[in-house]
Short mmCIF file of C-alpha atoms in Angstrom, two decimals:
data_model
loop_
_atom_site.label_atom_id
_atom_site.label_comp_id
_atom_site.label_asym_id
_atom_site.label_seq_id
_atom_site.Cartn_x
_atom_site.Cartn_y
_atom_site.Cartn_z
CA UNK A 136 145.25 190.94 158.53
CA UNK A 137 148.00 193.42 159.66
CA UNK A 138 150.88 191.35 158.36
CA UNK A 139 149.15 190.99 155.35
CA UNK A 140 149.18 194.91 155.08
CA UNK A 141 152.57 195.35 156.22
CA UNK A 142 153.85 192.85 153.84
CA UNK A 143 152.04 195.01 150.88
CA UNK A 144 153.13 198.26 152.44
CA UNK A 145 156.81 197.00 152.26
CA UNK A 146 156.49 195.74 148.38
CA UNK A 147 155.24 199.12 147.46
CA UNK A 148 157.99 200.93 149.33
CA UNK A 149 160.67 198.08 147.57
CA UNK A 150 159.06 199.09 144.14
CA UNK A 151 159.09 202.68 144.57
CA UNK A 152 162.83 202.96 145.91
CA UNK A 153 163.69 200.74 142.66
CA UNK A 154 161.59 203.20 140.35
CA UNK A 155 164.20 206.00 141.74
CA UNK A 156 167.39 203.96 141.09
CA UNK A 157 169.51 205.32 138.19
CA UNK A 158 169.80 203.17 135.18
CA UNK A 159 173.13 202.24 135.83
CA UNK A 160 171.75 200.44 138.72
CA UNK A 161 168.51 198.80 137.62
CA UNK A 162 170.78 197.31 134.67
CA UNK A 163 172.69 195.22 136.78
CA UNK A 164 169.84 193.82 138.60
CA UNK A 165 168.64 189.77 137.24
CA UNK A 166 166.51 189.90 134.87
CA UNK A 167 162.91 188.59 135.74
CA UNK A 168 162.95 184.99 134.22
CA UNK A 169 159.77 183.74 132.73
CA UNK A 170 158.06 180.09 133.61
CA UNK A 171 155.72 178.76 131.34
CA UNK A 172 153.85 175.71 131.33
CA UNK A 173 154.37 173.04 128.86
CA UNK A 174 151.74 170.51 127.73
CA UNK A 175 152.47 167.47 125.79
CA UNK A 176 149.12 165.09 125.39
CA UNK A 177 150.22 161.52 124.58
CA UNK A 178 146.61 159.63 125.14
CA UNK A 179 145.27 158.25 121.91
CA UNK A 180 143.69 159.77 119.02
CA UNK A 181 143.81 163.52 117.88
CA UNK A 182 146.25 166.01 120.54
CA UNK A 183 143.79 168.71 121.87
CA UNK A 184 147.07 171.50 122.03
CA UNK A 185 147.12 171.03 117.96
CA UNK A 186 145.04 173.49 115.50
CA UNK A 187 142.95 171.26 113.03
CA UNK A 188 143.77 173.74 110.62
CA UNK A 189 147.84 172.46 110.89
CA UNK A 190 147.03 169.04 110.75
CA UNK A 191 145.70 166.65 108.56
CA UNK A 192 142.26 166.16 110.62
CA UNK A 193 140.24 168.31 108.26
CA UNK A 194 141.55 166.36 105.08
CA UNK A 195 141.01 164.88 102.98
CA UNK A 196 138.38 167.09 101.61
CA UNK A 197 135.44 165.71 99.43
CA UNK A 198 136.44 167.46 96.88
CA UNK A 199 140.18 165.54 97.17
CA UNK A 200 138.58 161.98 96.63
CA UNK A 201 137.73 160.27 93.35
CA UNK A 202 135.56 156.89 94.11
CA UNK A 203 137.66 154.45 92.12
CA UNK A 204 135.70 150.93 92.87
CA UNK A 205 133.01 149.89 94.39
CA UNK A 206 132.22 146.14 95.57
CA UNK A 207 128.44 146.07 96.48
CA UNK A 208 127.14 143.34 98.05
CA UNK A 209 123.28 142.98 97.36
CA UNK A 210 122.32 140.70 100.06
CA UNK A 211 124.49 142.08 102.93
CA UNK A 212 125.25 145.46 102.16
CA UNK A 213 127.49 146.27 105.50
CA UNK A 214 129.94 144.02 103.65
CA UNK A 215 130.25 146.65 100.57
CA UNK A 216 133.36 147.97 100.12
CA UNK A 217 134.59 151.08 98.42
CA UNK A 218 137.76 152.14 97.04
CA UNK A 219 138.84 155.74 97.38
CA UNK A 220 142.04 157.68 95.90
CA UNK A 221 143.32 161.13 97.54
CA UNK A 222 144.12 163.45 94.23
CA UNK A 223 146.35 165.49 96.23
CA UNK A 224 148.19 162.65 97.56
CA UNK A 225 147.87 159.48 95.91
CA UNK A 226 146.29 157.85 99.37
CA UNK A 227 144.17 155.18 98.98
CA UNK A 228 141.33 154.26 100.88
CA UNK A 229 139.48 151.07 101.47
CA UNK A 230 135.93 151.86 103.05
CA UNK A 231 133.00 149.94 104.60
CA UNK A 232 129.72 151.87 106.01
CA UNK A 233 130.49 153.42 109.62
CA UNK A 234 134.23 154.31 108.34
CA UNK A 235 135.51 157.52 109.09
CA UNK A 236 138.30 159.68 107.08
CA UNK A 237 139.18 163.02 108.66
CA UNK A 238 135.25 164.85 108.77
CA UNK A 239 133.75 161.97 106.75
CA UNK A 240 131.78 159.71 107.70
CA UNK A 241 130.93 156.95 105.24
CA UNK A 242 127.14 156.62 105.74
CA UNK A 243 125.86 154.22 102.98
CA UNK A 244 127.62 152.32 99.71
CA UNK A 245 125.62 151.98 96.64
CA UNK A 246 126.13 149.70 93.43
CA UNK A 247 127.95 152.91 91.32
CA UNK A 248 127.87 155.78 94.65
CA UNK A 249 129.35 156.10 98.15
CA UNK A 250 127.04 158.96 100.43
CA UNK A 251 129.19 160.55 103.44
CA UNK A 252 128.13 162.47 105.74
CA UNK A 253 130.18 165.64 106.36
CA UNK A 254 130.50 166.93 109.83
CA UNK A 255 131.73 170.72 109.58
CA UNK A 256 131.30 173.17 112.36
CA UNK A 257 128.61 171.56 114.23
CA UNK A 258 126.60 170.88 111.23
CA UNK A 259 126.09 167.78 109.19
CA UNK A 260 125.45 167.08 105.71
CA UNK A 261 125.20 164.65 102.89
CA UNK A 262 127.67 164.41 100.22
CA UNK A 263 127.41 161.92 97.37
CA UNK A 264 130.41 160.52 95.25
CA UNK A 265 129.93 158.86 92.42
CA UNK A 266 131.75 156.29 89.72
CA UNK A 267 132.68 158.13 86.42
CA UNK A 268 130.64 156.69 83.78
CA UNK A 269 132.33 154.37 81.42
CA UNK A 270 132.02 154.65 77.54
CA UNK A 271 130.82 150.90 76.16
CA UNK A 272 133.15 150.44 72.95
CA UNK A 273 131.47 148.84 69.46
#
């Protein structure tokens, strides 16, 4: 316990007698350097360190996908497949029920409609997307 005093008696002395120092003299001493940790996450799947808001986790947006095709299949409908374009982009997506794009989950494939389920914040809720209706021509 008393060397642990001394030892803080002497670093307070040390810091005073350098607060009296002229400025000639503190300039010359080494500059404190400064250590910092660095973090690099190479597991799989999103990197923790990243914001969501600087990568492309958060898109596409609904809003950013136009349903282009849909293949239903009547008697099996897990085999249903849908066929998504990013406007922003010009991605495609192929997508089955249980497929995920960024916060969307594709939840169920109808004959002309594709319903995702939109996980934002800690909440979910249902978005639908639907084919653009086709005029018939005489």
């Amino acid at each position: 316990m008393r060397a642990a005093s001394l030892a803080i008696g002497l670093a307070l002395v040390a810091a005073s007698a350098a607060a009296q120092q002229p400025d000639s003299v503190r300039a010359e001493a080494p500059a404190a350097s400064l250590v910092r940790e660095v973090f690099a996450y190479e597991g799989g799947g999103r990197d923790p360190f990243m914001s969501l808001l600087k990568s492309g986790d958060v898109r596409p947006l609904i809003s950013d996908l136009k349903l282009t095709t849909v293949v239903y299949d009547g008697r099996f409908a897990s085999r249903s497949v849908a066929v998504l374009r990013d406007i922003t982009n010009r991605r495609i997506y192929r997508v089955k029920t249980g497929d995920i794009i960024g916060r969307l989950k594709v939840t169920q494939i109808r004959p002309r409609e594709v319903v995702f389920t939109v996980q934002e914040f800690g909440f979910e809720r249902q978005e639908t997307l639907s084919l653009a209706k086709q005029e018939e021509t005489p």
